[in-house]
C-alpha cells in the first residue's frame, strides 16, 4: 500500500512538472462554510437539507462558491489537481470563474493575487504560479464559484514543504454571512477571488460565508435557519434580484426574524436591488427594480417602527457606479462591478466587525 | 427568388420573437478597419497579406476585434443573428467576449451600454435589448473580439425603422490606430465593448482601429506598412508583451520608421510592458518585463537623440493599478484592467487628437 502510494505520487509528479508532488487537500483548513455537516467537503448546505430544500437550491448548494483552502509552503511552484461535479459552462462567464481555482499569498498582512488555476474540464490540472524564490509563504486558494469541487490536491516541489498555516488570517471568529443570488454566488467574476464576498474576505481579513444561489434566493426559510446557526459579526441579506415582490411581502420579515431570534444584537444589512445597467433602456426591468426597492423599503420601515434595532438598508444608488459598464449582460457583475460593490460594502461592514 | 427571401424573412422573424424582422448588416457603416480591401467584410487585414503574413498573424487578422456597426432604429427591441468562423473557446475569457456582440446607444452625446449578444456557438441569435420605448436611437454594435464574424443581421420590430445613422459619431476622420498583442485584441474582456480600444473609442468619440494580434505582435513590417496607410491622429504601439528583446532591437526602429516616413508629424506612443500582476511572485516574468522595458527605453532614448519628434513612451507603472487584481491570469486584463488602462491612456490621447 505504501509502495503503491509512493509510485502513484512519483507518477503524478512526473506527469507534468518534474518537481511537483501532489498532496490531498483534505488535511488543510477550509474557510467559507456555514456548517461542516455537508455530504462532501467542498459544498455548502448541510446534508440534512437534501430532502428538505427545493432541488435547484440543493444542487447550487453543492457549488463551492466562497470556499477557500489555507496552507503554507516554501515551494517555488504551486500547482493543483481538481475535479468538478458538473463540468458546467456558461456563455457569459469564464471557465476559470465557473470551475477554476484562484490563489492568493499573504504579503505584509495583505492577500495578494498569485495566479489562477485554469480548468480543462471535469478533471483538471494546472500550474498556478512558478519561478518563485523558495521562501515560506501563507496561501489562500479560492475554489470554483459555479461548480462543485469533488477532489483537490495541491502540488509543490518535491523537496519543499507543504504545511498547516501558522498565521490565523483571515480571522475565522465572527465571520460575515452573505445570503443572495447569482450575483452573490460570483456571477460573473473572471476568477473565483473576484466574487465580492471573496474580495471582502481579503480586505476585512475576516472569514466570509457565501450563501449565494443562482436564481434561487427565494427566501427559503431553511436557509434562514442555517444562517442563524452561524455566530456571525454581520449578516448581509442580498436577495432582491431573485425574490419577487410577493415573496418578499410573504417571507422577508419571517426570514429575518429566524436569524434575529438567535442573534438579538448582530447587525443585519438588507441590500436594495441593483440598478441593472440595461434598465436605462429596458422599461420592464426598470419598473421591476423600482417595485422591489419600494417593497423592501416598506418592509424595512415597518420593522423599524416595530422597534427592530441594528438593521440597515443599503441603497443601490452607488453599488456598481454610474457608467453602465459594470456588468457582462446588464445584470451579472464583472470584476469591475464586483470591485465597485466591494468598495461600497467594505466601510459598512468594517465598522460592525469587532 | 423574391418570394423565397420573403418567406425566409418571415420564418426568421417567427422563429424567436414574434415582432423581430432581420436585415442584413452589410448596408450599415462599419468602424474600426484600417483598410476596406479585405477578403470579407468583418476582418482586419488586407487580402493582399494572405500570401505575405505569417499564418497565425493572418488568421488573427480575420478576428473582428475593434469592428463596430453603426445604425439607427426606433425599435423597442434589438436582436442579432450572426455566424462566426472558428467557434473558438478559451478557458480564461467569456464566450460573449470571444464571439459575442455588444450594443451601445447614444445618449446626450455619450455611448451607453444597452445589452450584450450572448453566443450559442458557430451560429448565433440573441435578443440584445428589449422593452424599450419606441424612440429613434443611434446604435454602435461591437463585433466579436477573438473570432471572426462571417455574417451579421440586425433584428428590429417588424413595424419599426432600421436606418443609416444620422449622427457622425464616433468621428471617423483621423482615427487612433493601436498595434499590439492579445491584450490589445481584447483578451480578456467580458464583452467586446470592454476592450480598451473600444472603451477609448466611446470616451474620445473618435474611431479607433484595433490591430491587436494575440501572441503575434512581433513587429512584422507589413503591419507597419498597413498602419502607415491610415491618416491617423495618433499611433499607439503596444507590442512589448509579445516582441522579444532581440526582435525589438532588430525591428522596433524599422517598424517605427515605416509609419513615421508617411506621417512626419503624427504623435506615436510606445507603451512599456505592463507590470504583470503575477510578476510579484514569478521572478522569471519579472526579469523579462524589466529587460523589455529597459530595451524600449534605450531604443526610445536613442531615437530622441537622433532628433525624432512627437514620440512618447508610456511608463507601465500605473497602467492597471497596484492591487494586483486587474487580470484573469496575471497577464490578460479583465474589464477592471481594461477600464484602468483606458483611464491612463485617455488623457494622453485626448490632447493629441484634433
GROMACS .gro file of C-alpha atoms in nm, chain A residues 100-294:
model
  195
  100UNK     CA    1  -1.129   2.716  -1.183
  101UNK     CA    2  -0.917   2.799  -0.878
  102UNK     CA    3  -0.759   3.123  -0.761
  103UNK     CA    4  -0.450   3.161  -0.541
  104UNK     CA    5  -0.361   3.448  -0.308
  105UNK     CA    6  -0.050   3.489  -0.098
  106UNK     CA    7  -0.012   3.682   0.228
  107UNK     CA    8   0.228   3.976   0.190
  108UNK     CA    9   0.275   4.211   0.487
  109UNK     CA   10  -0.066   4.117   0.622
  110UNK     CA   11  -0.246   4.160   0.290
  111UNK     CA   12  -0.368   3.897   0.046
  112UNK     CA   13  -0.215   3.941  -0.298
  113UNK     CA   14  -0.314   3.761  -0.620
  114UNK     CA   15  -0.054   3.499  -0.716
  115UNK     CA   16  -0.218   3.309  -1.001
  116UNK     CA   17  -0.532   3.135  -1.124
  117UNK     CA   18  -0.593   2.766  -1.191
  118UNK     CA   19  -0.739   2.750  -1.541
  119UNK     CA   20  -0.956   2.442  -1.595
  120UNK     CA   21  -0.964   2.194  -1.881
  121UNK     CA   22  -1.299   2.031  -1.800
  122UNK     CA   23  -1.420   1.785  -1.539
  123UNK     CA   24  -1.071   1.669  -1.443
  124UNK     CA   25  -0.818   1.947  -1.412
  125UNK     CA   26  -0.453   2.009  -1.352
  126UNK     CA   27  -0.277   2.345  -1.356
  127UNK     CA   28   0.044   2.512  -1.254
  128UNK     CA   29  -0.085   2.820  -1.074
  129UNK     CA   30   0.238   3.007  -1.004
  130UNK     CA   31   0.603   2.923  -1.067
  131UNK     CA   32   0.957   3.060  -1.069
  132UNK     CA   33   0.925   3.194  -0.714
  133UNK     CA   34   1.208   3.234  -0.469
  134UNK     CA   35   1.197   2.940  -0.222
  135UNK     CA   36   1.051   3.128   0.075
  136UNK     CA   37   0.790   3.027   0.332
  137UNK     CA   38   0.455   3.176   0.230
  138UNK     CA   39   0.094   3.162   0.351
  139UNK     CA   40  -0.164   3.082   0.081
  140UNK     CA   41  -0.537   3.115   0.034
  141UNK     CA   42  -0.683   2.911  -0.254
  142UNK     CA   43  -1.035   3.001  -0.365
  143UNK     CA   44  -1.246   2.723  -0.511
  144UNK     CA   45  -1.481   2.720  -0.811
  145UNK     CA   46  -1.780   2.955  -0.797
  146UNK     CA   47  -2.032   2.779  -1.021
  147UNK     CA   48  -1.934   2.415  -0.999
  148UNK     CA   49  -1.861   2.182  -0.711
  149UNK     CA   50  -1.506   2.071  -0.641
  150UNK     CA   51  -1.519   1.698  -0.562
  151UNK     CA   52  -1.148   1.642  -0.510
  152UNK     CA   53  -0.848   1.867  -0.466
  153UNK     CA   54  -0.474   1.811  -0.439
  154UNK     CA   55  -0.202   2.074  -0.402
  155UNK     CA   56   0.122   2.032  -0.594
  156UNK     CA   57   0.456   2.158  -0.462
  157UNK     CA   58   0.821   2.099  -0.549
  158UNK     CA   59   0.916   1.752  -0.431
  159UNK     CA   60   1.177   1.878  -0.184
  160UNK     CA   61   0.969   2.166  -0.048
  161UNK     CA   62   0.734   2.189   0.249
  162UNK     CA   63   0.354   2.186   0.246
  163UNK     CA   64   0.229   2.269   0.594
  164UNK     CA   65  -0.059   2.393   0.804
  165UNK     CA   66  -0.086   2.773   0.807
  166UNK     CA   67   0.087   2.941   1.102
  167UNK     CA   68  -0.095   3.275   1.065
  168UNK     CA   69  -0.463   3.292   1.165
  169UNK     CA   70  -0.573   3.513   0.877
  170UNK     CA   71  -0.839   3.566   0.758
  171UNK     CA   72  -0.977   3.571   1.115
  172UNK     CA   73  -1.235   3.292   1.149
  173UNK     CA   74  -1.413   3.410   1.461
  174UNK     CA   75  -1.731   3.606   1.393
  175UNK     CA   76  -1.744   3.563   1.014
  176UNK     CA   77  -1.963   3.773   0.786
  177UNK     CA   78  -2.252   3.576   0.633
  178UNK     CA   79  -2.394   3.674   0.293
  179UNK     CA   80  -2.721   3.543   0.153
  180UNK     CA   81  -2.815   3.609  -0.208
  181UNK     CA   82  -2.846   3.537  -0.578
  182UNK     CA   83  -2.636   3.452  -0.882
  183UNK     CA   84  -2.452   3.782  -0.835
  184UNK     CA   85  -2.367   3.693  -0.477
  185UNK     CA   86  -2.256   3.346  -0.589
  186UNK     CA   87  -1.997   3.525  -0.803
  187UNK     CA   88  -2.167   3.559  -1.142
  188UNK     CA   89  -1.980   3.669  -1.344
  189UNK     CA   90  -1.633   3.709  -1.184
  190UNK     CA   91  -1.342   3.624  -1.415
  191UNK     CA   92  -1.182   3.410  -1.144
  192UNK     CA   93  -1.309   3.292  -0.803
  193UNK     CA   94  -1.119   3.553  -0.600
  194UNK     CA   95  -1.312   3.835  -0.767
  195UNK     CA   96  -1.655   3.745  -0.628
  196UNK     CA   97  -1.722   4.035  -0.392
  197UNK     CA   98  -1.756   3.815  -0.084
  198UNK     CA   99  -1.405   3.686  -0.155
  199UNK     CA  100  -1.270   4.039  -0.216
  200UNK     CA  101  -1.424   4.146   0.116
  201UNK     CA  102  -1.280   3.840   0.294
  202UNK     CA  103  -0.935   3.961   0.192
  203UNK     CA  104  -0.990   4.331   0.263
  204UNK     CA  105  -1.152   4.268   0.602
  205UNK     CA  106  -0.918   3.976   0.673
  206UNK     CA  107  -1.229   3.811   0.815
  207UNK     CA  108  -1.388   3.486   0.700
  208UNK     CA  109  -1.687   3.545   0.471
  209UNK     CA  110  -1.953   3.281   0.410
  210UNK     CA  111  -2.115   3.286   0.067
  211UNK     CA  112  -2.471   3.158   0.059
  212UNK     CA  113  -2.544   3.275  -0.295
  213UNK     CA  114  -2.775   3.057  -0.501
  214UNK     CA  115  -2.812   3.150  -0.867
  215UNK     CA  116  -3.175   3.231  -0.941
  216UNK     CA  117  -3.277   3.080  -0.609
  217UNK     CA  118  -3.255   3.344  -0.337
  218UNK     CA  119  -3.629   3.299  -0.285
  219UNK     CA  120  -3.624   3.342   0.095
  220UNK     CA  121  -3.642   2.968   0.165
  221UNK     CA  122  -3.676   2.954   0.543
  222UNK     CA  123  -3.443   2.657   0.594
  223UNK     CA  124  -3.164   2.881   0.465
  224UNK     CA  125  -3.253   3.138   0.732
  225UNK     CA  126  -3.224   2.859   0.988
  226UNK     CA  127  -2.883   2.763   0.851
  227UNK     CA  128  -2.770   3.127   0.859
  228UNK     CA  129  -2.891   3.154   1.219
  229UNK     CA  130  -2.652   2.875   1.325
  230UNK     CA  131  -2.350   3.094   1.246
  231UNK     CA  132  -2.204   3.314   1.522
  232UNK     CA  133  -2.154   3.599   1.276
  233UNK     CA  134  -2.035   3.957   1.313
  234UNK     CA  135  -2.285   4.068   1.048
  235UNK     CA  136  -2.548   3.922   0.817
  236UNK     CA  137  -2.593   4.062   0.467
  237UNK     CA  138  -2.928   3.977   0.304
  238UNK     CA  139  -2.900   4.045  -0.067
  239UNK     CA  140  -3.192   3.857  -0.222
  240UNK     CA  141  -3.377   4.123  -0.422
  241UNK     CA  142  -3.259   4.028  -0.770
  242UNK     CA  143  -3.438   3.692  -0.727
  243UNK     CA  144  -3.722   3.726  -0.476
  244UNK     CA  145  -4.047   3.862  -0.620
  245UNK     CA  146  -4.246   4.140  -0.458
  246UNK     CA  147  -4.497   3.876  -0.344
  247UNK     CA  148  -4.226   3.650  -0.198
  248UNK     CA  149  -4.078   3.945  -0.010
  249UNK     CA  150  -4.412   4.052   0.132
  250UNK     CA  151  -4.484   3.696   0.238
  251UNK     CA  152  -4.146   3.587   0.371
  252UNK     CA  153  -3.882   3.862   0.409
  253UNK     CA  154  -3.977   3.950   0.766
  254UNK     CA  155  -4.015   3.584   0.864
  255UNK     CA  156  -3.672   3.507   0.712
  256UNK     CA  157  -3.524   3.798   0.906
  257UNK     CA  158  -3.689   3.701   1.235
  258UNK     CA  159  -3.548   3.347   1.220
  259UNK     CA  160  -3.198   3.495   1.206
  260UNK     CA  161  -3.275   3.772   1.455
  261UNK     CA  162  -3.423   3.533   1.714
  262UNK     CA  163  -3.082   3.367   1.755
  263UNK     CA  164  -2.880   3.689   1.723
  264UNK     CA  165  -3.060   3.972   1.901
  265UNK     CA  166  -2.778   4.225   1.860
  266UNK     CA  167  -2.600   4.132   1.539
  267UNK     CA  168  -2.619   4.389   1.258
  268UNK     CA  169  -2.831   4.275   0.966
  269UNK     CA  170  -2.793   4.458   0.636
  270UNK     CA  171  -3.058   4.443   0.365
  271UNK     CA  172  -2.948   4.539   0.014
  272UNK     CA  173  -3.167   4.702  -0.248
  273UNK     CA  174  -3.193   4.561  -0.599
  274UNK     CA  175  -2.904   4.694  -0.809
  275UNK     CA  176  -2.991   4.948  -1.077
  276UNK     CA  177  -2.923   4.699  -1.354
  277UNK     CA  178  -2.725   4.870  -1.626
  278UNK     CA  179  -2.966   4.783  -1.908
  279UNK     CA  180  -3.262   4.923  -1.709
  280UNK     CA  181  -3.191   5.263  -1.868
  281UNK     CA  182  -3.343   5.108  -2.179
  282UNK     CA  183  -3.546   4.806  -2.064
  283UNK     CA  184  -3.853   4.966  -1.906
  284UNK     CA  185  -3.991   4.639  -1.774
  285UNK     CA  186  -3.671   4.576  -1.577
  286UNK     CA  187  -3.669   4.938  -1.457
  287UNK     CA  188  -4.025   4.902  -1.324
  288UNK     CA  189  -3.940   4.572  -1.156
  289UNK     CA  190  -3.633   4.718  -0.981
  290UNK     CA  191  -3.842   5.014  -0.862
  291UNK     CA  192  -4.124   4.794  -0.731
  292UNK     CA  193  -3.883   4.566  -0.546
  293UNK     CA  194  -3.693   4.855  -0.391
  294UNK     CA  195  -4.017   5.017  -0.278
   0.00000   0.00000   0.00000
